[in-house]
Amino acid sequence: MAEEHYLELSENPVQFEHASSVNNVFFDEANKQVFAVRSGGATGVVVKGPDDKSSVAFRMDDKGEVKCIKFSIGNKILAVQRTSKSVDFINFIPDYPHTEFTQECKTKNASVLGFCWTSWNEIVFITDQGIEFYQVFPDKRSLKLLKSQSINVNWYQYCPETAVILLSTTVQGNVLQPFAFRNGTMTKMAKFEIELPVVPKPAKLTLSERDIAMATIYGQLYVMYLKHHSRTVNSPGAEVVLYHLPREGACKKSHVLKLNTTGKFALNIVDNLIVVHHQSSQTSLIFDIRLKEPDCAVNTHQPVLPARSIHPYRIPLSGTRPGQNHPPSPRSNLTPSVSENNAPNFLQIYFS
Protein backbone atom coordinates (compact mmCIF):
# COMPACT_ATOMS: atom_id res chain seq x y z
CA MET A 1 0.00 0.00 0.00
CA ALA A 2 1.44 3.39 -1.04
CA GLU A 3 2.17 5.86 1.74
CA GLU A 4 -0.32 8.71 1.98
CA HIS A 5 0.69 12.39 1.97
CA TYR A 6 -1.24 15.56 2.76
CA LEU A 7 1.23 18.05 1.27
CA GLU A 8 3.45 18.39 -1.74
CA LEU A 9 5.82 21.13 -2.90
CA SER A 10 5.43 23.09 -6.11
CA GLU A 11 6.82 21.47 -9.24
CA ASN A 12 8.18 24.87 -10.32
CA PRO A 13 10.69 25.97 -7.64
CA VAL A 14 12.50 29.28 -7.88
CA GLN A 15 16.14 28.60 -8.75
CA PHE A 16 19.00 31.04 -8.18
CA GLU A 17 22.73 31.17 -7.60
CA HIS A 18 23.67 29.85 -4.16
CA ALA A 19 25.09 32.06 -1.42
CA SER A 20 28.89 32.32 -1.47
CA SER A 21 31.75 34.67 -0.67
CA VAL A 22 30.79 36.81 -3.69
CA ASN A 23 27.03 36.22 -3.80
CA ASN A 24 24.53 37.21 -1.10
CA VAL A 25 20.95 35.92 -1.15
CA PHE A 26 17.92 37.72 0.33
CA PHE A 27 14.20 36.91 0.44
CA ASP A 28 11.49 39.58 0.49
CA GLU A 29 8.33 38.04 1.92
CA ALA A 30 6.12 40.98 0.87
CA ASN A 31 6.77 40.58 -2.88
CA LYS A 32 7.83 36.90 -2.63
CA GLN A 33 11.12 37.74 -4.36
CA VAL A 34 14.58 36.20 -4.05
CA PHE A 35 17.52 38.58 -4.56
CA ALA A 36 20.94 37.25 -5.58
CA VAL A 37 23.46 40.10 -5.19
CA ARG A 38 26.94 39.54 -6.65
CA SER A 39 29.85 41.67 -5.43
CA GLY A 40 27.60 44.27 -3.82
CA GLY A 41 25.65 44.52 -7.08
CA ALA A 42 28.60 45.56 -9.25
CA THR A 43 28.58 42.29 -11.20
CA GLY A 44 24.82 41.90 -11.16
CA VAL A 45 21.63 41.64 -9.13
CA VAL A 46 19.13 38.98 -10.16
CA VAL A 47 15.60 39.16 -8.72
CA LYS A 48 13.28 36.19 -9.12
CA GLY A 49 9.64 36.08 -8.12
CA PRO A 50 7.11 33.26 -7.93
CA ASP A 51 7.04 32.96 -11.75
CA ASP A 52 9.53 33.48 -14.57
CA LYS A 53 7.74 36.62 -15.80
CA SER A 54 8.61 38.49 -12.62
CA SER A 55 12.40 38.08 -12.98
CA VAL A 56 14.54 41.26 -13.06
CA ALA A 57 18.29 41.69 -13.63
CA PHE A 58 20.38 44.85 -13.24
CA ARG A 59 23.67 46.21 -11.93
CA MET A 60 24.40 48.81 -9.25
CA ASP A 61 27.54 50.39 -7.84
CA ASP A 62 29.34 48.44 -5.13
CA LYS A 63 29.10 50.82 -2.17
CA GLY A 64 29.65 48.23 0.51
CA GLU A 65 28.09 45.06 1.81
CA VAL A 66 24.33 44.85 1.27
CA LYS A 67 22.48 44.17 4.53
CA CYS A 68 18.94 44.27 3.14
CA ILE A 69 17.39 44.84 -0.30
CA LYS A 70 13.71 45.08 -1.29
CA PHE A 71 11.54 46.49 -4.05
CA SER A 72 8.50 48.57 -3.24
CA ILE A 73 5.15 47.16 -4.34
CA GLY A 74 5.11 46.96 -8.12
CA ASN A 75 8.94 47.04 -8.39
CA LYS A 76 8.83 50.83 -8.70
CA ILE A 77 11.55 51.80 -6.20
CA LEU A 78 14.46 49.72 -4.91
CA ALA A 79 15.64 50.20 -1.32
CA VAL A 80 19.10 49.00 -0.26
CA GLN A 81 20.54 49.09 3.26
CA ARG A 82 24.33 49.06 3.42
CA THR A 83 24.97 50.74 6.79
CA SER A 84 23.27 50.92 10.17
CA LYS A 85 22.47 54.61 9.70
CA SER A 86 20.85 54.97 6.27
CA VAL A 87 18.97 53.39 3.36
CA ASP A 88 19.69 54.03 -0.33
CA PHE A 89 17.02 54.26 -3.05
CA ILE A 90 17.01 53.73 -6.83
CA ASN A 91 14.08 54.59 -9.12
CA PHE A 92 12.81 51.88 -11.46
CA ILE A 93 9.98 54.03 -12.81
CA PRO A 94 10.32 54.72 -16.58
CA ASP A 95 11.55 58.22 -17.43
CA TYR A 96 12.71 58.84 -13.85
CA PRO A 97 16.42 59.35 -13.07
CA HIS A 98 18.13 56.15 -11.84
CA THR A 99 20.64 58.02 -9.69
CA GLU A 100 20.79 56.73 -6.11
CA PHE A 101 19.55 58.92 -3.28
CA THR A 102 19.93 58.32 0.44
CA GLN A 103 17.91 58.80 3.61
CA GLU A 104 19.53 58.71 7.03
CA CYS A 105 17.45 57.78 10.06
CA LYS A 106 16.37 60.85 12.02
CA THR A 107 16.94 59.48 15.51
CA LYS A 108 20.36 60.39 16.83
CA ASN A 109 22.69 57.47 17.64
CA ALA A 110 20.06 54.96 16.43
CA SER A 111 20.91 51.88 14.35
CA VAL A 112 18.61 50.73 11.53
CA LEU A 113 17.51 47.13 12.15
CA GLY A 114 15.67 46.93 8.83
CA PHE A 115 12.88 48.44 6.76
CA CYS A 116 9.45 47.54 5.35
CA TRP A 117 7.61 48.90 2.32
CA THR A 118 3.94 49.50 3.19
CA SER A 119 2.96 50.80 -0.27
CA TRP A 120 4.68 51.63 -3.57
CA ASN A 121 6.02 54.92 -2.13
CA GLU A 122 5.80 54.54 1.68
CA ILE A 123 8.46 52.90 3.80
CA VAL A 124 9.12 52.30 7.51
CA PHE A 125 12.61 52.31 9.04
CA ILE A 126 12.82 50.14 12.17
CA THR A 127 15.68 51.19 14.46
CA ASP A 128 16.77 50.03 17.89
CA GLN A 129 15.17 53.22 19.23
CA GLY A 130 11.84 53.20 17.42
CA ILE A 131 10.26 53.48 13.98
CA GLU A 132 10.24 56.21 11.31
CA PHE A 133 7.50 56.33 8.65
CA TYR A 134 8.43 58.04 5.36
CA GLN A 135 6.87 58.94 2.05
CA VAL A 136 9.21 58.60 -0.93
CA PHE A 137 9.12 61.15 -3.75
CA PRO A 138 10.88 59.44 -6.67
CA ASP A 139 10.68 62.49 -8.95
CA LYS A 140 12.40 64.70 -6.36
CA ARG A 141 14.67 61.87 -5.16
CA SER A 142 13.82 62.66 -1.54
CA LEU A 143 11.81 61.40 1.44
CA LYS A 144 9.41 63.13 3.83
CA LEU A 145 9.05 61.97 7.43
CA LEU A 146 5.33 61.38 8.05
CA LYS A 147 5.49 60.11 11.62
CA SER A 148 7.88 58.58 14.13
CA GLN A 149 7.66 56.78 17.46
CA SER A 150 10.39 56.40 20.06
CA ILE A 151 10.55 52.98 21.71
CA ASN A 152 13.34 50.57 22.58
CA VAL A 153 13.31 47.74 20.03
CA ASN A 154 14.96 44.30 20.23
CA TRP A 155 13.64 42.92 16.93
CA TYR A 156 10.61 43.19 14.67
CA GLN A 157 8.22 41.18 12.51
CA TYR A 158 6.15 42.39 9.53
CA CYS A 159 2.89 41.04 8.09
CA PRO A 160 2.65 42.40 4.52
CA GLU A 161 -0.96 41.23 4.04
CA THR A 162 -2.16 43.56 6.81
CA ALA A 163 0.72 46.10 6.84
CA VAL A 164 1.24 45.54 10.58
CA ILE A 165 4.69 45.78 12.17
CA LEU A 166 5.30 44.06 15.51
CA LEU A 167 8.08 45.40 17.75
CA SER A 168 9.68 43.43 20.58
CA THR A 169 10.29 45.65 23.61
CA THR A 170 11.49 45.43 27.24
CA VAL A 171 14.53 43.56 28.53
CA GLN A 172 12.96 40.10 28.15
CA GLY A 173 11.53 40.98 24.73
CA ASN A 174 8.07 39.57 25.48
CA VAL A 175 6.09 42.83 25.47
CA LEU A 176 5.04 43.32 21.84
CA GLN A 177 3.95 46.65 20.38
CA PRO A 178 2.11 46.52 17.01
CA PHE A 179 1.71 49.40 14.56
CA ALA A 180 -0.67 49.43 11.59
CA PHE A 181 -0.09 51.37 8.35
CA ARG A 182 -2.68 52.45 5.79
CA ASN A 183 -2.83 55.27 3.20
CA GLY A 184 -0.10 57.40 4.75
CA THR A 185 -1.22 56.91 8.35
CA MET A 186 0.46 55.06 11.20
CA THR A 187 -1.70 53.74 14.05
CA LYS A 188 -0.34 52.56 17.38
CA MET A 189 -2.25 49.43 18.38
CA ALA A 190 -2.65 48.01 21.88
CA LYS A 191 0.52 46.38 23.19
CA PHE A 192 0.39 42.94 24.78
CA GLU A 193 2.59 40.49 26.65
CA ILE A 194 3.61 36.98 25.64
CA GLU A 195 3.47 34.56 28.56
CA LEU A 196 6.93 33.01 28.97
CA PRO A 197 7.24 29.43 30.33
CA VAL A 198 10.17 30.53 32.53
CA VAL A 199 11.07 34.04 33.70
CA PRO A 200 14.87 34.36 33.80
CA LYS A 201 16.69 35.94 36.74
CA PRO A 202 18.42 38.24 36.21
CA ALA A 203 16.23 39.46 33.36
CA LYS A 204 17.60 38.98 29.84
CA LEU A 205 16.30 38.80 26.28
CA THR A 206 14.31 35.56 26.23
CA LEU A 207 11.70 35.80 23.48
CA SER A 208 13.32 35.30 20.06
CA GLU A 209 11.96 36.58 16.75
CA ARG A 210 12.34 33.01 15.47
CA ASP A 211 9.61 31.96 17.91
CA ILE A 212 7.09 34.55 16.70
CA ALA A 213 5.16 34.82 13.43
CA MET A 214 2.14 36.73 12.15
CA ALA A 215 -0.47 35.42 9.73
CA THR A 216 -4.01 36.06 8.57
CA ILE A 217 -6.22 33.03 9.32
CA TYR A 218 -9.89 33.06 8.36
CA GLY A 219 -9.62 36.81 7.76
CA GLN A 220 -8.23 37.58 11.24
CA LEU A 221 -4.68 38.56 12.15
CA TYR A 222 -2.94 36.30 14.67
CA VAL A 223 0.42 36.43 16.41
CA MET A 224 1.74 32.88 16.77
CA TYR A 225 4.20 31.94 19.49
CA LEU A 226 6.10 28.66 19.54
CA LYS A 227 6.25 27.81 23.24
CA HIS A 228 8.92 25.26 24.07
CA HIS A 229 8.53 22.94 27.05
CA SER A 230 10.72 20.20 28.41
CA ARG A 231 8.77 16.97 28.02
CA THR A 232 7.55 15.86 31.43
CA VAL A 233 4.49 14.18 32.89
CA ASN A 234 2.79 17.55 33.38
CA SER A 235 4.00 19.03 30.09
CA PRO A 236 3.72 16.71 27.08
CA GLY A 237 5.67 18.95 24.72
CA ALA A 238 5.80 22.19 22.78
CA GLU A 239 2.74 24.12 21.70
CA VAL A 240 1.83 26.97 19.39
CA VAL A 241 -0.08 29.76 21.14
CA LEU A 242 -2.25 32.04 19.00
CA TYR A 243 -2.98 35.61 20.05
CA HIS A 244 -5.80 37.33 18.16
CA LEU A 245 -4.67 40.83 17.15
CA PRO A 246 -7.63 43.05 16.10
CA ARG A 247 -7.21 46.49 14.50
CA GLU A 248 -8.93 48.00 17.54
CA GLY A 249 -9.09 46.63 21.05
CA ALA A 250 -6.87 44.36 23.11
CA CYS A 251 -4.86 41.44 21.77
CA LYS A 252 -6.01 38.25 23.50
CA LYS A 253 -4.73 34.71 23.74
CA SER A 254 -7.32 32.63 21.88
CA HIS A 255 -5.97 29.22 20.76
CA VAL A 256 -3.36 26.68 21.85
CA LEU A 257 -2.14 24.00 19.43
CA LYS A 258 -0.79 20.90 21.18
CA LEU A 259 2.24 19.48 19.35
CA ASN A 260 2.73 16.58 21.81
CA THR A 261 6.47 16.46 21.13
CA THR A 262 9.64 18.51 21.47
CA GLY A 263 12.40 19.56 19.09
CA LYS A 264 12.71 21.95 16.16
CA PHE A 265 9.68 23.00 14.14
CA ALA A 266 8.62 24.90 11.04
CA LEU A 267 5.25 26.54 10.53
CA ASN A 268 3.07 27.02 7.44
CA ILE A 269 -0.30 28.61 6.87
CA VAL A 270 -1.95 27.02 3.83
CA ASP A 271 -5.57 27.88 3.01
CA ASN A 272 -6.27 28.82 6.65
CA LEU A 273 -4.86 25.52 7.93
CA ILE A 274 -1.89 25.68 10.30
CA VAL A 275 0.76 23.13 9.33
CA VAL A 276 3.51 22.42 11.86
CA HIS A 277 6.54 20.50 10.58
CA HIS A 278 8.64 18.49 13.04
CA GLN A 279 12.29 18.26 11.99
CA SER A 280 13.49 15.07 13.68
CA SER A 281 10.49 12.91 12.69
CA GLN A 282 10.20 14.57 9.24
CA THR A 283 6.45 14.74 9.60
CA SER A 284 3.81 17.47 9.51
CA LEU A 285 0.81 18.14 11.76
CA ILE A 286 -2.32 19.92 10.52
CA PHE A 287 -4.55 22.11 12.72
CA ASP A 288 -7.84 23.84 11.90
CA ILE A 289 -8.94 26.41 14.50
CA ARG A 290 -12.43 26.52 12.97
CA LEU A 291 -13.04 22.77 13.08
CA LYS A 292 -14.79 23.02 16.45
CA GLU A 293 -16.92 25.76 17.91
CA PRO A 294 -15.11 27.83 20.59
CA ASP A 295 -16.31 26.82 24.05
CA CYS A 296 -14.10 29.08 26.20
CA ALA A 297 -11.80 32.10 26.02
CA VAL A 298 -8.77 29.96 25.11
CA ASN A 299 -9.47 26.89 23.00
CA THR A 300 -7.10 23.91 22.87
CA HIS A 301 -6.62 22.00 19.62
CA GLN A 302 -5.13 18.63 18.72
CA PRO A 303 -3.99 17.77 15.18
CA VAL A 304 -6.96 16.99 12.93
CA LEU A 305 -5.07 14.20 11.12
CA PRO A 306 -2.22 11.82 11.97
CA ALA A 307 1.29 13.15 11.29
CA ARG A 308 2.54 12.54 7.73
CA SER A 309 5.63 13.42 5.71
CA ILE A 310 5.54 15.85 2.77
CA HIS A 311 5.37 14.03 -0.57
CA PRO A 312 8.96 13.38 -1.72
CA TYR A 313 10.05 15.59 -4.61
CA ARG A 314 13.45 15.79 -6.24
CA ILE A 315 14.29 19.19 -7.71
CA PRO A 316 16.07 18.96 -11.10
CA LEU A 317 19.48 20.55 -10.63
CA SER A 318 19.90 21.67 -14.27
CA GLY A 319 23.64 22.00 -13.88
CA THR A 320 23.45 23.74 -10.50
CA ARG A 321 24.82 22.31 -7.30
CA PRO A 322 22.68 20.73 -4.57
CA GLY A 323 21.34 23.23 -2.08
CA GLN A 324 21.15 26.12 -4.54
CA ASN A 325 17.40 26.04 -4.77
CA HIS A 326 16.52 27.24 -1.28
CA PRO A 327 17.32 30.64 0.25
CA PRO A 328 19.52 30.48 3.38
CA SER A 329 16.91 32.44 5.29
CA PRO A 330 14.45 31.78 8.13
CA ARG A 331 11.73 32.11 5.50
CA SER A 332 11.27 30.13 2.32
CA ASN A 333 9.30 30.95 -0.84
CA LEU A 334 8.42 27.33 -1.63
CA THR A 335 4.70 27.11 -2.36
CA PRO A 336 2.42 24.11 -2.03
CA SER A 337 0.81 22.55 -5.10
CA VAL A 338 -2.78 23.55 -4.48
CA SER A 339 -5.47 24.93 -6.77
CA GLU A 340 -5.26 28.48 -8.12
CA ASN A 341 -8.37 29.50 -6.17
CA ASN A 342 -6.92 28.49 -2.82
CA ALA A 343 -3.22 29.18 -3.18
CA PRO A 344 -2.40 32.70 -1.94
CA ASN A 345 -2.47 32.29 1.82
CA PHE A 346 0.95 30.79 2.52
CA LEU A 347 3.61 31.52 5.08
CA GLN A 348 6.65 29.56 6.20
CA ILE A 349 8.80 30.31 9.23
CA TYR A 350 11.57 28.10 10.59
CA PHE A 351 11.70 28.04 14.37
CA SER A 352 14.64 27.26 16.59
PDB file of C-alpha atoms in Angstrom, residues 78-252:
ATOM      1  CA  LEU A  78      14.456  49.722  -4.906  1.00  0.00           C
ATOM      2  CA  ALA A  79      15.644  50.198  -1.316  1.00  0.00           C
ATOM      3  CA  VAL A  80      19.103  49.005  -0.264  1.00  0.00           C
ATOM      4  CA  GLN A  81      20.539  49.089   3.260  1.00  0.00           C
ATOM      5  CA  ARG A  82      24.330  49.063   3.424  1.00  0.00           C
ATOM      6  CA  THR A  83      24.966  50.744   6.786  1.00  0.00           C
ATOM      7  CA  SER A  84      23.268  50.916  10.175  1.00  0.00           C
ATOM      8  CA  LYS A  85      22.473  54.611   9.696  1.00  0.00           C
ATOM      9  CA  SER A  86      20.846  54.970   6.273  1.00  0.00           C
ATOM     10  CA  VAL A  87      18.974  53.391   3.357  1.00  0.00           C
ATOM     11  CA  ASP A  88      19.693  54.032  -0.333  1.00  0.00           C
ATOM     12  CA  PHE A  89      17.021  54.265  -3.052  1.00  0.00           C
ATOM     13  CA  ILE A  90      17.006  53.730  -6.829  1.00  0.00           C
ATOM     14  CA  ASN A  91      14.075  54.589  -9.123  1.00  0.00           C
ATOM     15  CA  PHE A  92      12.815  51.883 -11.464  1.00  0.00           C
ATOM     16  CA  ILE A  93       9.979  54.034 -12.811  1.00  0.00           C
ATOM     17  CA  PRO A  94      10.317  54.716 -16.578  1.00  0.00           C
ATOM     18  CA  ASP A  95      11.555  58.224 -17.435  1.00  0.00           C
ATOM     19  CA  TYR A  96      12.706  58.839 -13.846  1.00  0.00           C
ATOM     20  CA  PRO A  97      16.416  59.346 -13.071  1.00  0.00           C
ATOM     21  CA  HIS A  98      18.129  56.147 -11.840  1.00  0.00           C
ATOM     22  CA  THR A  99      20.637  58.021  -9.687  1.00  0.00           C
ATOM     23  CA  GLU A 100      20.789  56.729  -6.112  1.00  0.00           C
ATOM     24  CA  PHE A 101      19.550  58.920  -3.281  1.00  0.00           C
ATOM     25  CA  THR A 102      19.935  58.321   0.445  1.00  0.00           C
ATOM     26  CA  GLN A 103      17.909  58.803   3.611  1.00  0.00           C
ATOM     27  CA  GLU A 104      19.531  58.712   7.028  1.00  0.00           C
ATOM     28  CA  CYS A 105      17.454  57.776  10.061  1.00  0.00           C
ATOM     29  CA  LYS A 106      16.368  60.852  12.023  1.00  0.00           C
ATOM     30  CA  THR A 107      16.937  59.478  15.513  1.00  0.00           C
ATOM     31  CA  LYS A 108      20.362  60.393  16.833  1.00  0.00           C
ATOM     32  CA  ASN A 109      22.686  57.473  17.640  1.00  0.00           C
ATOM     33  CA  ALA A 110      20.064  54.960  16.427  1.00  0.00           C
ATOM     34  CA  SER A 111      20.905  51.877  14.349  1.00  0.00           C
ATOM     35  CA  VAL A 112      18.610  50.731  11.534  1.00  0.00           C
ATOM     36  CA  LEU A 113      17.515  47.125  12.150  1.00  0.00           C
ATOM     37  CA  GLY A 114      15.669  46.931   8.831  1.00  0.00           C
ATOM     38  CA  PHE A 115      12.876  48.441   6.758  1.00  0.00           C
ATOM     39  CA  CYS A 116       9.446  47.541   5.350  1.00  0.00           C
ATOM     40  CA  TRP A 117       7.612  48.900   2.316  1.00  0.00           C
ATOM     41  CA  THR A 118       3.935  49.501   3.190  1.00  0.00           C
ATOM     42  CA  SER A 119       2.955  50.802  -0.274  1.00  0.00           C
ATOM     43  CA  TRP A 120       4.682  51.632  -3.565  1.00  0.00           C
ATOM     44  CA  ASN A 121       6.015  54.920  -2.126  1.00  0.00           C
ATOM     45  CA  GLU A 122       5.802  54.542   1.679  1.00  0.00           C
ATOM     46  CA  ILE A 123       8.463  52.896   3.805  1.00  0.00           C
ATOM     47  CA  VAL A 124       9.124  52.299   7.506  1.00  0.00           C
ATOM     48  CA  PHE A 125      12.612  52.305   9.035  1.00  0.00           C
ATOM     49  CA  ILE A 126      12.824  50.144  12.172  1.00  0.00           C
ATOM     50  CA  THR A 127      15.676  51.192  14.464  1.00  0.00           C
ATOM     51  CA  ASP A 128      16.771  50.027  17.892  1.00  0.00           C
ATOM     52  CA  GLN A 129      15.169  53.224  19.234  1.00  0.00           C
ATOM     53  CA  GLY A 130      11.836  53.196  17.418  1.00  0.00           C
ATOM     54  CA  ILE A 131      10.260  53.482  13.976  1.00  0.00           C
ATOM     55  CA  GLU A 132      10.243  56.208  11.305  1.00  0.00           C
ATOM     56  CA  PHE A 133       7.496  56.333   8.654  1.00  0.00           C
ATOM     57  CA  TYR A 134       8.430  58.036   5.363  1.00  0.00           C
ATOM     58  CA  GLN A 135       6.866  58.936   2.049  1.00  0.00           C
ATOM     59  CA  VAL A 136       9.209  58.595  -0.933  1.00  0.00           C
ATOM     60  CA  PHE A 137       9.124  61.154  -3.751  1.00  0.00           C
ATOM     61  CA  PRO A 138      10.882  59.437  -6.673  1.00  0.00           C
ATOM     62  CA  ASP A 139      10.682  62.485  -8.954  1.00  0.00           C
ATOM     63  CA  LYS A 140      12.396  64.702  -6.362  1.00  0.00           C
ATOM     64  CA  ARG A 141      14.672  61.871  -5.160  1.00  0.00           C
ATOM     65  CA  SER A 142      13.824  62.663  -1.540  1.00  0.00           C
ATOM     66  CA  LEU A 143      11.811  61.398   1.440  1.00  0.00           C
ATOM     67  CA  LYS A 144       9.408  63.125   3.833  1.00  0.00           C
ATOM     68  CA  LEU A 145       9.049  61.970   7.434  1.00  0.00           C
ATOM     69  CA  LEU A 146       5.335  61.380   8.054  1.00  0.00           C
ATOM     70  CA  LYS A 147       5.490  60.114  11.624  1.00  0.00           C
ATOM     71  CA  SER A 148       7.876  58.580  14.129  1.00  0.00           C
ATOM     72  CA  GLN A 149       7.659  56.784  17.457  1.00  0.00           C
ATOM     73  CA  SER A 150      10.395  56.398  20.056  1.00  0.00           C
ATOM     74  CA  ILE A 151      10.547  52.978  21.709  1.00  0.00           C
ATOM     75  CA  ASN A 152      13.345  50.569  22.579  1.00  0.00           C
ATOM     76  CA  VAL A 153      13.307  47.735  20.026  1.00  0.00           C
ATOM     77  CA  ASN A 154      14.958  44.297  20.233  1.00  0.00           C
ATOM     78  CA  TRP A 155      13.642  42.918  16.928  1.00  0.00           C
ATOM     79  CA  TYR A 156      10.606  43.187  14.672  1.00  0.00           C
ATOM     80  CA  GLN A 157       8.221  41.176  12.507  1.00  0.00           C
ATOM     81  CA  TYR A 158       6.152  42.395   9.535  1.00  0.00           C
ATOM     82  CA  CYS A 159       2.890  41.044   8.092  1.00  0.00           C
ATOM     83  CA  PRO A 160       2.645  42.397   4.515  1.00  0.00           C
ATOM     84  CA  GLU A 161      -0.957  41.234   4.043  1.00  0.00           C
ATOM     85  CA  THR A 162      -2.164  43.559   6.814  1.00  0.00           C
ATOM     86  CA  ALA A 163       0.723  46.098   6.840  1.00  0.00           C
ATOM     87  CA  VAL A 164       1.240  45.541  10.581  1.00  0.00           C
ATOM     88  CA  ILE A 165       4.689  45.775  12.166  1.00  0.00           C
ATOM     89  CA  LEU A 166       5.305  44.065  15.508  1.00  0.00           C
ATOM     90  CA  LEU A 167       8.080  45.398  17.753  1.00  0.00           C
ATOM     91  CA  SER A 168       9.680  43.426  20.584  1.00  0.00           C
ATOM     92  CA  THR A 169      10.288  45.654  23.609  1.00  0.00           C
ATOM     93  CA  THR A 170      11.488  45.433  27.239  1.00  0.00           C
ATOM     94  CA  VAL A 171      14.532  43.556  28.533  1.00  0.00           C
ATOM     95  CA  GLN A 172      12.965  40.098  28.146  1.00  0.00           C
ATOM     96  CA  GLY A 173      11.535  40.981  24.732  1.00  0.00           C
ATOM     97  CA  ASN A 174       8.071  39.573  25.478  1.00  0.00           C
ATOM     98  CA  VAL A 175       6.095  42.833  25.467  1.00  0.00           C
ATOM     99  CA  LEU A 176       5.040  43.322  21.838  1.00  0.00           C
ATOM    100  CA  GLN A 177       3.955  46.652  20.376  1.00  0.00           C
ATOM    101  CA  PRO A 178       2.108  46.516  17.011  1.00  0.00           C
ATOM    102  CA  PHE A 179       1.706  49.405  14.560  1.00  0.00           C
ATOM    103  CA  ALA A 180      -0.671  49.430  11.588  1.00  0.00           C
ATOM    104  CA  PHE A 181      -0.092  51.374   8.350  1.00  0.00           C
ATOM    105  CA  ARG A 182      -2.680  52.453   5.794  1.00  0.00           C
ATOM    106  CA  ASN A 183      -2.832  55.275   3.199  1.00  0.00           C
ATOM    107  CA  GLY A 184      -0.095  57.402   4.751  1.00  0.00           C
ATOM    108  CA  THR A 185      -1.222  56.912   8.350  1.00  0.00           C
ATOM    109  CA  MET A 186       0.462  55.061  11.204  1.00  0.00           C
ATOM    110  CA  THR A 187      -1.704  53.736  14.054  1.00  0.00           C
ATOM    111  CA  LYS A 188      -0.338  52.555  17.379  1.00  0.00           C
ATOM    112  CA  MET A 189      -2.254  49.427  18.379  1.00  0.00           C
ATOM    113  CA  ALA A 190      -2.653  48.007  21.880  1.00  0.00           C
ATOM    114  CA  LYS A 191       0.520  46.384  23.192  1.00  0.00           C
ATOM    115  CA  PHE A 192       0.390  42.938  24.780  1.00  0.00           C
ATOM    116  CA  GLU A 193       2.590  40.491  26.646  1.00  0.00           C
ATOM    117  CA  ILE A 194       3.612  36.984  25.638  1.00  0.00           C
ATOM    118  CA  GLU A 195       3.473  34.556  28.557  1.00  0.00           C
ATOM    119  CA  LEU A 196       6.927  33.006  28.966  1.00  0.00           C
ATOM    120  CA  PRO A 197       7.243  29.435  30.329  1.00  0.00           C
ATOM    121  CA  VAL A 198      10.172  30.525  32.533  1.00  0.00           C
ATOM    122  CA  VAL A 199      11.068  34.041  33.700  1.00  0.00           C
ATOM    123  CA  PRO A 200      14.874  34.359  33.798  1.00  0.00           C
ATOM    124  CA  LYS A 201      16.693  35.936  36.744  1.00  0.00           C
ATOM    125  CA  PRO A 202      18.424  38.242  36.210  1.00  0.00           C
ATOM    126  CA  ALA A 203      16.233  39.463  33.355  1.00  0.00           C
ATOM    127  CA  LYS A 204      17.603  38.981  29.837  1.00  0.00           C
ATOM    128  CA  LEU A 205      16.303  38.799  26.275  1.00  0.00           C
ATOM    129  CA  THR A 206      14.306  35.562  26.228  1.00  0.00           C
ATOM    130  CA  LEU A 207      11.698  35.797  23.476  1.00  0.00           C
ATOM    131  CA  SER A 208      13.321  35.304  20.061  1.00  0.00           C
ATOM    132  CA  GLU A 209      11.962  36.584  16.747  1.00  0.00           C
ATOM    133  CA  ARG A 210      12.342  33.013  15.467  1.00  0.00           C
ATOM    134  CA  ASP A 211       9.614  31.956  17.907  1.00  0.00           C
ATOM    135  CA  ILE A 212       7.090  34.553  16.705  1.00  0.00           C
ATOM    136  CA  ALA A 213       5.165  34.820  13.433  1.00  0.00           C
ATOM    137  CA  MET A 214       2.143  36.725  12.152  1.00  0.00           C
ATOM    138  CA  ALA A 215      -0.468  35.416   9.730  1.00  0.00           C
ATOM    139  CA  THR A 216      -4.010  36.057   8.569  1.00  0.00           C
ATOM    140  CA  ILE A 217      -6.216  33.032   9.319  1.00  0.00           C
ATOM    141  CA  TYR A 218      -9.892  33.065   8.361  1.00  0.00           C
ATOM    142  CA  GLY A 219      -9.623  36.805   7.755  1.00  0.00           C
ATOM    143  CA  GLN A 220      -8.234  37.580  11.235  1.00  0.00           C
ATOM    144  CA  LEU A 221      -4.682  38.561  12.149  1.00  0.00           C
ATOM    145  CA  TYR A 222      -2.937  36.295  14.665  1.00  0.00           C
ATOM    146  CA  VAL A 223       0.419  36.433  16.406  1.00  0.00           C
ATOM    147  CA  MET A 224       1.743  32.883  16.766  1.00  0.00           C
ATOM    148  CA  TYR A 225       4.196  31.943  19.489  1.00  0.00           C
ATOM    149  CA  LEU A 226       6.096  28.659  19.544  1.00  0.00           C
ATOM    150  CA  LYS A 227       6.249  27.806  23.239  1.00  0.00           C
ATOM    151  CA  HIS A 228       8.916  25.256  24.073  1.00  0.00           C
ATOM    152  CA  HIS A 229       8.533  22.940  27.055  1.00  0.00           C
ATOM    153  CA  SER A 230      10.720  20.198  28.412  1.00  0.00           C
ATOM    154  CA  ARG A 231       8.773  16.969  28.015  1.00  0.00           C
ATOM    155  CA  THR A 232       7.551  15.859  31.430  1.00  0.00           C
ATOM    156  CA  VAL A 233       4.487  14.176  32.891  1.00  0.00           C
ATOM    157  CA  ASN A 234       2.792  17.546  33.381  1.00  0.00           C
ATOM    158  CA  SER A 235       4.001  19.028  30.089  1.00  0.00           C
ATOM    159  CA  PRO A 236       3.723  16.707  27.081  1.00  0.00           C
ATOM    160  CA  GLY A 237       5.670  18.951  24.722  1.00  0.00           C
ATOM    161  CA  ALA A 238       5.804  22.194  22.776  1.00  0.00           C
ATOM    162  CA  GLU A 239       2.744  24.119  21.695  1.00  0.00           C
ATOM    163  CA  VAL A 240       1.828  26.969  19.389  1.00  0.00           C
ATOM    164  CA  VAL A 241      -0.079  29.762  21.142  1.00  0.00           C
ATOM    165  CA  LEU A 242      -2.247  32.038  18.999  1.00  0.00           C
ATOM    166  CA  TYR A 243      -2.979  35.612  20.051  1.00  0.00           C
ATOM    167  CA  HIS A 244      -5.797  37.327  18.159  1.00  0.00           C
ATOM    168  CA  LEU A 245      -4.672  40.831  17.149  1.00  0.00           C
ATOM    169  CA  PRO A 246      -7.635  43.053  16.103  1.00  0.00           C
ATOM    170  CA  ARG A 247      -7.213  46.488  14.504  1.00  0.00           C
ATOM    171  CA  GLU A 248      -8.930  47.997  17.536  1.00  0.00           C
ATOM    172  CA  GLY A 249      -9.089  46.631  21.053  1.00  0.00           C
ATOM    173  CA  ALA A 250      -6.875  44.360  23.106  1.00  0.00           C
ATOM    174  CA  CYS A 251      -4.863  41.439  21.772  1.00  0.00           C
ATOM    175  CA  LYS A 252      -6.011  38.255  23.504  1.00  0.00           C
TER     176      LYS A 252
END
